[in-house]
Structures are given as C-alpha cells and as structure tokens.
Short mmCIF file of C-alpha atoms in Angstrom, two decimals:
data_model
loop_
_atom_site.label_atom_id
_atom_site.label_comp_id
_atom_site.label_asym_id
_atom_site.label_seq_id
_atom_site.Cartn_x
_atom_site.Cartn_y
_atom_site.Cartn_z
CA UNK A 1 0.70 -2.34 -24.72
CA UNK A 2 1.76 0.59 -26.88
CA UNK A 3 -1.86 1.98 -26.70
CA UNK A 4 -1.89 2.31 -22.91
CA UNK A 5 1.65 3.39 -22.66
CA UNK A 6 1.04 6.13 -25.32
CA UNK A 7 -2.23 7.25 -23.45
CA UNK A 8 -0.35 7.42 -20.15
CA UNK A 9 2.37 9.60 -21.57
CA UNK A 10 -0.10 11.96 -23.22
CA UNK A 11 -2.49 12.26 -20.35
CA UNK A 12 -0.06 12.03 -17.28
CA UNK A 13 2.85 13.90 -18.78
CA UNK A 14 3.79 15.64 -15.54
CA UNK A 15 3.36 12.50 -13.39
CA UNK A 16 4.57 9.71 -15.68
CA UNK A 17 8.02 8.35 -16.51
CA UNK A 18 9.25 6.00 -19.26
CA UNK A 19 10.48 2.68 -17.82
CA UNK A 20 12.77 0.68 -19.89
CA UNK A 21 15.37 -2.11 -19.37
CA UNK A 22 18.13 0.28 -19.98
CA UNK A 23 17.03 2.75 -17.33
CA UNK A 24 16.56 0.12 -14.66
CA UNK A 25 19.90 -1.32 -15.62
CA UNK A 26 21.40 1.98 -14.11
CA UNK A 27 20.48 0.67 -10.77
CA UNK A 28 22.16 -2.76 -10.99
CA UNK A 29 23.75 -3.77 -7.81
CA UNK A 30 21.62 -1.48 -5.66
CA UNK A 31 18.71 -2.77 -3.52
CA UNK A 32 16.38 0.06 -4.15
CA UNK A 33 12.58 -0.07 -4.05
CA UNK A 34 10.49 1.04 -7.14
CA UNK A 35 9.51 4.25 -5.61
CA UNK A 36 13.05 5.42 -5.24
CA UNK A 37 14.09 4.44 -8.59
CA UNK A 38 11.07 6.16 -10.26
CA UNK A 39 11.86 9.41 -8.34
CA UNK A 40 15.51 9.32 -9.49
CA UNK A 41 14.55 8.50 -13.07
CA UNK A 42 11.96 11.29 -13.11
CA UNK A 43 14.50 13.76 -11.68
CA UNK A 44 16.93 13.14 -14.51
CA UNK A 45 14.41 12.69 -17.30
CA UNK A 46 12.65 14.96 -19.73
CA UNK A 47 10.21 12.99 -21.90
CA UNK A 48 12.01 9.97 -23.30
CA UNK A 49 15.34 11.69 -22.93
CA UNK A 50 17.38 10.74 -19.89
CA UNK A 51 20.54 12.20 -18.32
CA UNK A 52 22.18 8.97 -17.64
CA UNK A 53 25.49 10.48 -16.52
CA UNK A 54 23.46 12.66 -14.16
CA UNK A 55 21.84 9.56 -12.67
CA UNK A 56 25.20 7.78 -12.36
CA UNK A 57 26.79 10.64 -10.57
CA UNK A 58 23.78 11.20 -8.25
CA UNK A 59 24.00 7.49 -7.35
CA UNK A 60 27.66 7.71 -6.69
CA UNK A 61 27.30 10.80 -4.48
CA UNK A 62 24.11 9.91 -2.73
CA UNK A 63 23.88 6.33 -2.78
CA UNK A 64 27.34 4.76 -2.49
CA UNK A 65 27.76 1.01 -2.83
CA UNK A 66 31.18 0.66 -1.31
CA UNK A 67 31.02 0.81 2.57
CA UNK A 68 34.84 1.04 2.78
CA UNK A 69 34.97 4.22 0.85
CA UNK A 70 32.11 5.63 2.94
CA UNK A 71 33.76 4.81 6.09
CA UNK A 72 36.98 6.34 4.92
CA UNK A 73 35.34 9.64 4.19
CA UNK A 74 33.85 9.60 7.68
CA UNK A 75 37.30 8.84 9.26
CA UNK A 76 38.80 11.70 7.38
CA UNK A 77 36.43 14.09 9.13
CA UNK A 78 33.93 14.63 6.32
CA UNK A 79 30.34 15.13 6.99
CA UNK A 80 28.79 12.64 4.66
CA UNK A 81 25.27 13.23 3.30
CA UNK A 82 23.37 10.23 1.58
CA UNK A 83 19.84 9.16 0.80
CA UNK A 84 19.39 5.57 1.95
CA UNK A 85 17.45 2.90 3.52
CA UNK A 86 18.10 2.82 7.41
CA UNK A 87 17.08 0.40 10.13
CA UNK A 88 16.48 1.91 13.44
CA UNK A 89 16.99 -0.10 16.53
CA UNK A 90 16.86 0.81 20.19
CA UNK A 91 19.83 -0.18 22.25
CA UNK A 92 18.74 -0.47 25.84
CA UNK A 93 22.18 -1.44 27.04
CA UNK A 94 23.61 1.65 25.49
CA UNK A 95 20.85 3.94 26.39
CA UNK A 96 20.87 5.16 22.73
CA UNK A 97 18.99 4.64 19.53
CA UNK A 98 21.20 3.04 16.97
CA UNK A 99 20.78 2.73 13.17
CA UNK A 100 22.16 0.60 10.46
CA UNK A 101 22.70 0.77 6.67
CA UNK A 102 21.78 -2.70 5.61
CA UNK A 103 22.47 -2.08 1.91
CA UNK A 104 26.06 -1.17 2.81
CA UNK A 105 26.27 -3.94 5.42
CA UNK A 106 27.13 -1.45 8.13
CA UNK A 107 25.35 -2.62 11.28
CA UNK A 108 27.45 -1.61 14.29
CA UNK A 109 28.56 1.61 16.19
CA UNK A 110 26.07 3.99 14.60
CA UNK A 111 23.76 6.21 16.70
CA UNK A 112 21.16 8.95 16.17
CA UNK A 113 21.75 12.36 17.81
CA UNK A 114 19.07 12.87 20.50
CA UNK A 115 17.91 16.16 18.86
CA UNK A 116 17.47 14.49 15.48
CA UNK A 117 15.50 11.72 17.14
CA UNK A 118 13.33 14.30 19.08
CA UNK A 119 12.78 16.28 15.86
CA UNK A 120 11.72 13.07 13.73
CA UNK A 121 9.63 11.08 16.33
CA UNK A 122 7.15 10.18 13.63
CA UNK A 123 9.66 8.87 11.30
CA UNK A 124 12.75 7.43 13.18
CA UNK A 125 10.75 4.45 14.66
CA UNK A 126 12.23 1.07 15.13
CA UNK A 127 12.43 -0.72 11.82
CA UNK A 128 13.17 0.21 8.28
CA UNK A 129 12.85 3.85 7.17
CA UNK A 130 14.00 5.77 3.91
CA UNK A 131 15.45 9.29 4.16
CA UNK A 132 18.36 11.76 3.55
CA UNK A 133 20.87 11.69 6.51
CA UNK A 134 23.99 13.33 7.38
CA UNK A 135 26.61 11.54 9.40
CA UNK A 136 29.87 12.42 11.15
CA UNK A 137 32.48 10.36 12.94
CA UNK A 138 33.01 10.81 16.61
CA UNK A 139 36.59 9.74 17.61
CA UNK A 140 37.31 7.69 20.78
CA UNK A 141 37.43 9.49 24.15
CA UNK A 142 39.19 7.72 26.84
CA UNK A 143 37.55 4.19 27.13
CA UNK A 144 34.72 5.24 24.82
CA UNK A 145 34.93 3.75 21.46
CA UNK A 146 34.58 5.82 18.41
CA UNK A 147 31.16 5.79 16.68
CA UNK A 148 29.17 7.38 13.78
CA UNK A 149 26.58 9.88 14.68
CA UNK A 150 23.51 10.78 12.51
CA UNK A 151 23.30 14.66 12.83
CA UNK A 152 20.40 15.38 10.37
CA UNK A 153 17.47 13.46 8.89
CA UNK A 154 14.88 14.25 6.30
CA UNK A 155 12.11 11.69 5.31
CA UNK A 156 11.91 10.63 1.72
CA UNK A 157 8.66 12.27 0.38
CA UNK A 158 9.59 14.52 -2.51
CA UNK A 159 6.09 14.72 -3.98
CA UNK A 160 4.04 15.38 -0.80
CA UNK A 161 2.63 18.77 -1.95
CA UNK A 162 1.45 17.78 -5.52
CA UNK A 163 -1.85 19.01 -6.95
CA UNK A 164 -3.73 15.69 -6.76
CA UNK A 165 -7.09 17.15 -7.79
CA UNK A 166 -5.43 17.80 -11.11
CA UNK A 167 -4.23 14.06 -11.13
CA UNK A 168 -7.77 12.85 -10.24
CA UNK A 169 -9.29 14.92 -13.01
CA UNK A 170 -7.32 12.86 -15.66
CA UNK A 171 -8.82 9.66 -14.50
CA UNK A 172 -12.07 10.40 -16.59
CA UNK A 173 -10.07 10.15 -19.81
CA UNK A 174 -9.75 6.42 -19.54
CA UNK A 175 -12.36 3.71 -19.68
CA UNK A 176 -12.68 1.47 -16.49
CA UNK A 177 -10.71 -1.39 -17.98
CA UNK A 178 -8.10 0.95 -19.30
CA UNK A 179 -7.71 2.52 -15.77
CA UNK A 180 -7.29 -0.99 -14.25
CA UNK A 181 -4.45 -1.48 -16.70
CA UNK A 182 -3.01 1.90 -15.65
CA UNK A 183 -2.89 0.72 -12.11
CA UNK A 184 -1.24 -2.52 -13.06
CA UNK A 185 1.47 -0.65 -15.12
CA UNK A 186 2.08 1.56 -12.01
CA UNK A 187 2.49 -1.53 -9.93
CA UNK A 188 5.14 -2.69 -12.33
CA UNK A 189 3.14 -5.30 -14.16
CA UNK A 190 2.32 -5.79 -17.92
CA UNK A 191 -1.52 -5.95 -18.19
CA UNK A 192 -1.35 -8.27 -21.13
CA UNK A 193 0.32 -10.89 -18.94
CA UNK A 194 -2.88 -11.47 -17.03
CA UNK A 195 -5.25 -14.03 -18.62
CA UNK A 196 -8.43 -12.67 -17.19
CA UNK A 197 -9.91 -9.48 -15.89
CA UNK A 198 -10.40 -11.50 -12.67
CA UNK A 199 -6.71 -11.98 -12.03
CA UNK A 200 -6.03 -8.25 -12.90
CA UNK A 201 -8.69 -7.42 -10.32
CA UNK A 202 -7.16 -9.54 -7.59
CA UNK A 203 -3.78 -7.79 -8.14
CA UNK A 204 -5.12 -4.29 -7.86
CA UNK A 205 -7.07 -5.42 -4.69
CA UNK A 206 -3.69 -5.34 -3.06
CA UNK A 207 -4.07 -1.42 -3.28
CA UNK A 208 -7.29 -1.13 -1.16
CA UNK A 209 -5.55 -0.97 2.24
CA UNK A 210 -3.38 1.89 0.86
CA UNK A 211 -6.21 4.08 -0.40
CA UNK A 212 -8.66 3.44 2.49
CA UNK A 213 -7.85 3.70 6.12
CA UNK A 214 -8.08 0.82 8.57
CA UNK A 215 -8.64 -1.83 5.92
CA UNK A 216 -7.46 -5.18 7.39
CA UNK A 217 -6.97 -8.12 5.07
CA UNK A 218 -5.59 -11.62 4.59
CA UNK A 219 -3.77 -12.78 1.32
CA UNK A 220 -2.75 -16.40 0.95
CA UNK A 221 -1.55 -17.97 -2.26
CA UNK A 222 1.20 -19.70 -3.99
CA UNK A 223 5.01 -18.65 -3.96
CA UNK A 224 6.15 -15.99 -6.28
CA UNK A 225 2.87 -14.14 -6.76
CA UNK A 226 4.55 -10.87 -6.02
CA UNK A 227 3.24 -10.19 -2.40
CA UNK A 228 6.67 -9.03 -1.20
CA UNK A 229 7.42 -7.17 -4.51
CA UNK A 230 4.18 -5.15 -4.14
CA UNK A 231 4.33 -4.30 -0.41
CA UNK A 232 8.15 -3.69 -0.14
CA UNK A 233 8.44 -1.65 -3.52
CA UNK A 234 5.44 0.55 -4.08
CA UNK A 235 5.35 2.87 -1.12
CA UNK A 236 7.33 4.11 1.81
CA UNK A 237 3.99 4.18 3.73
CA UNK A 238 3.95 0.29 3.64
CA UNK A 239 5.89 -1.74 6.08
CA UNK A 240 6.45 -5.55 6.13
CA UNK A 241 7.27 -7.39 9.19
CA UNK A 242 8.43 -11.09 9.27
CA UNK A 243 10.07 -13.37 11.78
CA UNK A 244 9.54 -12.15 15.42
CA UNK A 245 7.39 -8.98 16.15
CA UNK A 246 7.77 -7.12 19.45
CA UNK A 247 5.46 -4.80 21.22
CA UNK A 248 8.15 -2.03 21.01
CA UNK A 249 8.43 -2.48 17.17
CA UNK A 250 4.77 -2.49 16.63
CA UNK A 251 3.18 -0.25 19.22
CA UNK A 252 5.28 1.72 21.58
CA UNK A 253 8.87 1.75 22.80
CA UNK A 254 8.93 2.80 26.41
CA UNK A 255 12.64 3.30 26.45
CA UNK A 256 12.74 5.92 23.76
CA UNK A 257 9.11 7.06 24.28
CA UNK A 258 8.55 6.49 20.57
CA UNK A 259 5.44 5.15 18.90
CA UNK A 260 6.03 1.94 16.76
CA UNK A 261 5.20 1.17 13.17
CA UNK A 262 1.44 0.97 13.66
CA UNK A 263 1.26 4.67 14.45
CA UNK A 264 3.33 5.88 11.50
CA UNK A 265 2.41 3.71 8.50
CA UNK A 266 -0.62 3.35 6.35
CA UNK A 267 -0.37 -0.39 6.03
CA UNK A 268 1.60 -3.05 8.09
CA UNK A 269 1.79 -6.43 6.35
CA UNK A 270 2.92 -9.40 8.34
CA UNK A 271 4.77 -11.58 5.88
CA UNK A 272 5.34 -15.25 5.91
CA UNK A 273 2.63 -15.77 8.45
CA UNK A 274 3.37 -19.50 8.92
CA UNK A 275 6.69 -18.57 10.51
CA UNK A 276 5.60 -15.31 12.14
CA UNK A 277 5.79 -15.11 15.92
CA UNK A 278 4.85 -12.45 18.56
CA UNK A 279 6.48 -11.78 21.92
CA UNK A 280 3.14 -12.05 23.91
CA UNK A 281 3.69 -14.02 27.08
CA UNK A 282 0.93 -12.24 28.96
CA UNK A 283 -1.56 -12.16 26.16
CA UNK A 284 -1.83 -8.39 26.17
CA UNK A 285 -0.82 -8.03 22.62
CA UNK A 286 -3.57 -10.26 21.45
CA UNK A 287 -6.10 -8.21 23.32
CA UNK A 288 -4.59 -4.98 21.85
CA UNK A 289 -4.73 -6.38 18.25
CA UNK A 290 -8.45 -7.66 18.78
CA UNK A 291 -9.48 -4.16 19.77
CA UNK A 292 -7.36 -2.38 17.22
CA UNK A 293 -8.67 -4.51 14.31
CA UNK A 294 -12.13 -3.78 15.30
CA UNK A 295 -11.99 -0.01 15.79
CA UNK A 296 -8.69 1.44 14.90
CA UNK A 297 -7.77 2.34 18.37
CA UNK A 298 -6.65 0.29 21.41
CA UNK A 299 -4.65 0.69 24.67
CA UNK A 300 -1.58 -1.27 25.83
CA UNK A 301 0.14 -0.58 29.17
CA UNK A 302 -1.65 2.67 29.58
CA UNK A 303 -0.49 3.87 26.04
CA UNK A 304 -3.55 4.83 23.85
CA UNK A 305 -3.03 4.19 20.15
CA UNK A 306 -5.38 5.63 17.60
CA UNK A 307 -4.28 5.16 13.91
CA UNK A 308 -5.50 4.80 10.41
CA UNK A 309 -3.04 1.92 9.66
CA UNK A 310 -4.39 -1.17 8.10
CA UNK A 311 -3.07 -4.56 9.00
CA UNK A 312 -2.47 -7.49 6.66
CA UNK A 313 -1.47 -11.16 6.92
CA UNK A 314 0.26 -12.62 3.86
CA UNK A 315 1.62 -16.11 3.37
CA UNK A 316 1.97 -19.07 1.12
CA UNK A 317 -0.39 -22.10 1.00
CA UNK A 318 -0.28 -25.52 -0.61
CA UNK A 319 -2.37 -25.64 -3.96
CA UNK A 320 -3.56 -28.70 -6.09
CA UNK A 321 -2.59 -29.10 -9.66
CA UNK A 322 -5.65 -26.97 -10.58
CA UNK A 323 -4.25 -24.20 -8.53
CA UNK A 324 -6.86 -24.42 -5.73
CA UNK A 325 -6.12 -24.64 -2.00
CA UNK A 326 -5.45 -28.14 -0.73
CA UNK A 327 -7.03 -27.30 2.74
CA UNK A 328 -10.15 -25.20 2.89
CA UNK A 329 -9.33 -24.06 6.47
CA UNK A 330 -6.84 -21.25 5.89
CA UNK A 331 -6.65 -20.43 9.55
CA UNK A 332 -4.45 -23.36 10.25
CA UNK A 333 -1.28 -21.55 8.96
CA UNK A 334 -1.97 -18.36 10.88
CA UNK A 335 0.04 -17.54 14.02
CA UNK A 336 -1.67 -18.57 17.21
CA UNK A 337 -2.40 -14.94 18.08
CA UNK A 338 -4.86 -14.74 15.07
CA UNK A 339 -6.15 -18.21 15.05
CA UNK A 340 -9.77 -17.74 16.30
CA UNK A 341 -13.00 -16.87 14.73
CA UNK A 342 -13.16 -13.75 16.84
CA UNK A 343 -9.85 -12.49 15.29
CA UNK A 344 -10.72 -13.65 11.81
CA UNK A 345 -13.92 -11.96 11.74
CA UNK A 346 -12.21 -8.53 12.47
CA UNK A 347 -10.49 -8.74 8.96
CA UNK A 348 -12.53 -7.13 6.24
CA UNK A 349 -11.38 -9.01 3.11
CA UNK A 350 -9.54 -11.93 1.91
CA UNK A 351 -7.41 -11.74 -1.28
CA UNK A 352 -7.23 -15.30 -3.11
CA UNK A 353 -3.64 -15.39 -4.16
CA UNK A 354 -4.16 -18.43 -6.28
CA UNK A 355 -6.07 -16.27 -8.78
CA UNK A 356 -2.86 -14.30 -9.52
CA UNK A 357 -0.15 -15.38 -12.00
CA UNK A 358 3.22 -16.33 -10.80
CA UNK A 359 5.41 -13.33 -11.44
CA UNK A 360 8.15 -13.80 -14.10
CA UNK A 361 10.39 -11.54 -16.14
CA UNK A 362 7.72 -11.45 -18.81
CA UNK A 363 5.27 -9.86 -16.29
CA UNK A 364 7.50 -6.88 -15.63
CA UNK A 365 6.34 -3.77 -17.28
CA UNK A 366 8.35 -1.44 -19.64
CA UNK A 367 6.78 1.60 -21.00
CA UNK A 368 5.17 4.84 -19.80
CA UNK A 369 3.75 4.59 -16.40
CA UNK A 370 2.82 6.89 -13.57
CA UNK A 371 5.84 7.56 -11.20
CA UNK A 372 5.50 5.01 -8.38
CA UNK A 373 6.59 7.68 -5.81
CA UNK A 374 3.79 10.14 -7.18
CA UNK A 375 1.40 7.27 -6.89
CA UNK A 376 2.35 6.46 -3.45
CA UNK A 377 1.67 10.03 -2.41
CA UNK A 378 -1.57 9.90 -4.21
CA UNK A 379 -2.81 6.81 -2.48
CA UNK A 380 -1.85 8.38 0.91
CA UNK A 381 -3.67 11.70 -0.04
CA UNK A 382 -6.88 9.80 -0.93
CA UNK A 383 -7.18 8.06 2.52
CA UNK A 384 -8.93 11.16 3.91
CA UNK A 385 -11.36 11.50 1.00
CA UNK A 386 -14.95 10.75 2.13
CA UNK A 387 -17.16 11.33 -0.94
CA UNK A 388 -16.76 7.58 -2.00
CA UNK A 389 -18.16 6.64 1.38
CA UNK A 390 -21.05 8.91 0.77
CA UNK A 391 -21.66 7.35 -2.66
CA UNK A 392 -22.02 3.89 -0.95
CA UNK A 393 -24.48 5.34 1.55
CA UNK A 394 -26.62 6.94 -1.27
CA UNK A 395 -26.59 3.86 -3.65
CA UNK A 396 -26.60 0.78 -1.50
CA UNK A 397 -29.57 -0.63 0.40
CA UNK A 398 -29.69 -3.38 2.90
CA UNK A 399 -31.74 -4.14 6.05
CA UNK A 400 -29.79 -2.17 8.59
CA UNK A 401 -31.96 -3.58 11.43
CA UNK A 402 -31.08 -7.25 10.84
CA UNK A 403 -27.65 -6.99 9.14
CA UNK A 404 -24.70 -8.48 10.91
CA UNK A 405 -22.74 -5.39 11.73
CA UNK A 406 -19.18 -6.66 10.74
CA UNK A 407 -20.51 -7.94 7.36
CA UNK A 408 -22.08 -4.67 6.57
CA UNK A 409 -19.16 -2.59 7.85
CA UNK A 410 -16.70 -4.70 5.84
CA UNK A 411 -18.66 -4.51 2.57
CA UNK A 412 -19.03 -0.74 2.96
CA UNK A 413 -15.44 -0.29 3.52
CA UNK A 414 -14.28 -2.49 0.79
CA UNK A 415 -16.69 -1.14 -1.75
CA UNK A 416 -15.69 2.53 -0.73
CA UNK A 417 -11.97 1.55 -1.30
CA UNK A 418 -12.71 0.10 -4.75
CA UNK A 419 -14.70 3.18 -5.64
CA UNK A 420 -11.79 5.45 -4.59
CA UNK A 421 -9.31 3.30 -6.46
CA UNK A 422 -11.44 3.04 -9.79
CA UNK A 423 -13.72 6.04 -9.90
CA UNK A 424 -11.92 8.90 -7.83
CA UNK A 425 -13.43 11.48 -10.34
CA UNK A 426 -16.96 10.63 -9.38
CA UNK A 427 -17.54 12.92 -6.41
CA UNK A 428 -21.18 13.53 -6.39
CA UNK A 429 -24.29 11.58 -7.82
CA UNK A 430 -26.36 14.86 -7.91
CA UNK A 431 -24.50 16.11 -10.89
CA UNK A 432 -25.38 13.21 -13.07
CA UNK A 433 -28.14 12.73 -15.63
CA UNK A 434 -30.63 9.77 -15.14
CA UNK A 435 -28.87 7.84 -17.95
CA UNK A 436 -25.36 8.52 -16.49
CA UNK A 437 -26.50 7.64 -13.01
CA UNK A 438 -27.88 4.26 -14.08
CA UNK A 439 -24.78 3.42 -16.06
CA UNK A 440 -22.70 4.26 -13.05
CA UNK A 441 -24.82 2.13 -10.83
CA UNK A 442 -24.03 -0.81 -13.15
CA UNK A 443 -20.33 -0.04 -12.97
CA UNK A 444 -20.44 0.29 -9.25
CA UNK A 445 -22.25 -2.96 -8.89
CA UNK A 446 -19.78 -4.82 -11.03
CA UNK A 447 -16.50 -3.20 -9.87
CA UNK A 448 -17.24 -2.16 -6.32
CA UNK A 449 -20.13 -3.89 -4.61
CA UNK A 450 -20.11 -7.28 -5.92
CA UNK A 451 -16.17 -7.73 -5.40
CA UNK A 452 -16.73 -6.34 -1.96
CA UNK A 453 -19.33 -8.97 -1.03
CA UNK A 454 -17.05 -11.74 -2.45
CA UNK A 455 -14.05 -10.51 -0.59
CA UNK A 456 -15.90 -10.44 2.71
CA UNK A 457 -17.63 -13.80 2.03
CA UNK A 458 -14.16 -15.63 2.13
CA UNK A 459 -13.74 -14.31 5.63
CA UNK A 460 -17.30 -15.33 6.57
CA UNK A 461 -16.69 -18.83 5.25
CA UNK A 462 -13.59 -19.24 7.38
CA UNK A 463 -15.41 -18.09 10.51
CA UNK A 464 -18.10 -20.67 9.80
CA UNK A 465 -15.59 -23.47 9.47
CA UNK A 466 -14.37 -23.12 13.11
CA UNK A 467 -17.45 -21.69 14.74
CA UNK A 468 -20.84 -22.80 14.23
CA UNK A 469 -22.41 -19.66 15.65
CA UNK A 470 -21.48 -17.89 12.38
CA UNK A 471 -23.83 -19.87 10.34
CA UNK A 472 -26.42 -17.61 11.76
CA UNK A 473 -24.64 -14.36 10.82
CA UNK A 474 -25.58 -14.53 7.13
CA UNK A 475 -24.48 -11.95 4.66
CA UNK A 476 -26.92 -9.16 4.21
CA UNK A 477 -28.69 -8.76 0.85
CA UNK A 478 -27.18 -5.56 -0.88
CA UNK A 479 -29.07 -3.88 -3.61
CA UNK A 480 -28.81 -0.86 -5.77
CA UNK A 481 -32.26 0.33 -6.88
CA UNK A 482 -32.56 1.67 -10.57
CA UNK A 483 -33.05 5.35 -10.79
CA UNK A 484 -36.19 6.39 -12.56
CA UNK A 485 -36.80 9.90 -11.42
CA UNK A 486 -35.46 12.71 -13.72
CA UNK A 487 -33.13 15.22 -12.38
CA UNK A 488 -32.58 18.87 -13.13
CA UNK A 489 -28.99 18.34 -14.08
CA UNK A 490 -28.01 18.46 -17.70
CA UNK A 491 -26.39 15.41 -19.14
CA UNK A 492 -22.61 15.69 -19.02
CA UNK A 493 -20.53 15.59 -22.27
CA UNK A 494 -18.57 12.42 -23.11
CA UNK A 495 -15.07 12.65 -21.97
CA UNK A 496 -13.50 9.44 -23.09
CA UNK A 497 -11.08 10.18 -25.85
CA UNK A 498 -9.65 6.70 -26.43
CA UNK A 499 -10.17 4.92 -29.73
CA UNK A 500 -11.14 1.72 -27.84
CA UNK A 501 -14.18 2.43 -25.57
CA UNK A 502 -15.45 -0.29 -23.30
CA UNK A 503 -18.96 -1.60 -23.51
CA UNK A 504 -19.59 -0.37 -20.08
CA UNK A 505 -18.47 3.24 -20.91
CA UNK A 506 -20.14 4.07 -24.27
CA UNK A 507 -20.94 7.71 -25.05
CA UNK A 508 -21.42 8.83 -21.48
CA UNK A 509 -19.41 10.99 -18.99
CA UNK A 510 -19.18 8.04 -16.60
CA UNK A 511 -15.94 5.87 -17.20
#
C-alpha cells in the first residue's frame, strides 16, 4: 500500500490528505461524515504536518459536542455560529419550518427565519443538510414561548470552484488497476483487503450514480458490506432515506413551496428496502416514480419535476454458506411500490453486494488519499461531461432497429459512467494512433462495456422471473470493431511513470 499511497501524495499533492489513526482520533465522539473530516484535516495540514491544536480549537468553536453550553451561550444573547448537520422539518401546525441539531440532541423550538429559507430554497429542504449556520435566541413574548431562530445559512461546499481539468489530467499518470485502487482509497477502503479485481469493481460501481446523471440502481447483499458507510459519508450530494417516505420529503412540499430531495441531490438511496414504506394511498406516487425512473422528469399534483438525481434501492438479502443469494427472486423484498416488472425494468443496473467483502477494521484505509470533499465535488462536476457518451456512440455497435430500447439505453448509460470514472482523461478518439485506439478498445471492452452488460443483465433476469413477456426482450449483441485504418495523428508519448505497469497499459499513452 505504500506504493499507491506515495504515488497519490506525489501526483495529487494539492488535492490529497494523509489519513492516519491519530488524525481520525481527533474526531472521536463526533458523528461527522468523511467529507467533513477530510475538509478539516486538509484545512489544518501541510504535507504530513498537522496543526492538531488548531483542529481541536476549530472543533470546539464550530462543532461543539455539549448542547448545554451551546444553549447557555444562546440564552446569554450570543449569536452562535457553527458548522453542523441539520435536519429540516416543516411544522404545519406552527406554520413555520423547523430545524433540529441531531448530533447535539436538540430537536425542539428551533425555526428558520423566512428570509433565510427564501434565500436557500435549493438547500434547506426537508431532511438532512450540512452547512454553516448562525442562531440567536428569541425570548418569550406574552403567551408565545421562547425559541431559537436560524438567521443565516451557508451550504457546505468549500471546493466548488476547483480546477477539475487539472485534476483530470493527473489520471493518465496511473495504470487502470492503480486508478481503481485510488478510487478505493478515496472511498476509505484498503485495496489489498479485496481478494479479487471483481470485488474491487463491485465496490467502485457504487460511484456510477454519482458521476452520471439519472442512473437508477438496486444493490442487495449481506449485512456489513458498507452500503450506509459509502452513501452517508462520501458526499453531501447523496441522501439516504429509510423508514417512511412522504411526497413532501421526496418531491414537493406545498406548505413551504419547496422542492424535495429529488430536486436537490445527485443521488437518493432508499435504504433498508425491506422495511421501507411510502405514503401513497392514491397511487399517485407510484405513477410519479414510474415516469421519473424512465425519463428523469414527472408531474405530481400539477408540480413538474425535472432532475438529474439518480434513485437507488439498497437492502440486505439472505445468503447461503457459499455467499450466494438463497432466493433468486430479489423483488420479493422490495416495497410494494417497486414490486413489478414494469418498475424493475426502469432500473439500469444491479450491484451484487455478495461480491463485496464484509467491512471490518482491517479494511479501513490509512495513508495518502484524495480528499473526500474534493472528490465529492469532482464527481458532481463530471455529471455534465458528455465526451464519454460520445465515445460509446463512436465505439459500440448494435442493431438499433431491433434492440430493446431499455437494454440499449441502460448499457449505454452504465458504460458511459464507467468510462467517466475510469478514463476521464480520454476525451477524443480522433487524437489516438491506431495502436493506442486498439488498446483503448480492449480496455473499454473489459472495464466499461462488458461490466455494463452484466450489470443490466441482472435486471433483465429479474424481469423474466415475474413476467414471461421479457423472455422476448433479449439483450442486444454489443460489439466494438477493431480499427484497421491508419490515422493522421502522431502516436502519443507514454505517460505512465509508475514502476509497476499493468499488462493492459504497456508503453502507450492509454492507461
């Protein structure tokens, strides 16, 4: 692991931090996601030197653990400014929008100033948010009880304006397998703890809905495979919903005239799907979700929603001693609202969680890694990139006249997402020599196209189990013809500077 750690430090010096047990020990007792911890470490670090006293002072001032001392400061008339996790909840009875500080166990008599709400409609939606807030105490007046008022809010996104083209250019200094290891370290996992490349690949597949818009997925597997850890910790643009989901929380709140989570996030993951429920007595929500999963837009109660947010279902299933699913019909554990072939068909890919290792202390990565908050913003930035989609269209051939449209659309979307994730530095095929292009085609087939076909095939097999009609909707045959015609472009210089070059990356400018 020293090799990949050192290479990350050398290559991504401006975007990387050194993670070690002592550093993370500074956050003991605080329920902070990885992207917040990494931001704080980066802010108070220079290389491997770290201002631990500065971190402690920052945490004490901006992220207090003691609710009593915080409330005392408010009672004494202080305007308190902190960076924190907040939960927003519309209170119809009070006609106001409330907020809570769950990490401090403060859940009552806290409200958001209407102007603050109006200025931050895209961020202060019902549910969990991260940001910097200022609060003041409003004393009782007559029969009106005292309460805490949020008077300012700033969303947590410190790296929004980074030069990500510079970040992308550094990718070509790594072989493909090295880059997969970089992704794993950024997610917080030790690459050596994965037994196979297949298990590594299953883990990084969780990033596809973050880097490509409107990717819908299902992940089912054993307990302790890190689903909640990944989706709760890596990015503020992710949102996990469990328990009961309401239309106001997900789509639109008519009382506050605010859009719900689906409008303001890159990815929503419905967690613990076997116990998930929806308030959908009229069936309108199911109709909305069916349309949204298909096209990324839908209407509900005269409210039109257009969003790039992907939707995911995550949960646990029973496995045999050989770590294979006991029941081949995965739909049986899904909520009723998703339990049909028509709904299943609208999901693009399936992540087989049984291919992942159970997460233990030995899997947690320590060493140099890309700052998780930087990486979160990078994934968000890449969602609008289109050249990877063009690469699919130029490389991949299939019979467009006969191909079942949802299979073709899904494979194209998944392969595009893999290409963004693994080969962001490849922006045009026209600039490659014949030799480099043929090598890239082999890489694209192995790391993008074939995994995309497999991920979609899981969905197809589930549809066939419950609906015989799908046996006629066979998977198209996708091919990538070899390139034999010479180009006028000079062969690029090799750029992989590592000592260990993978067999798929030898002596060419395609990694």
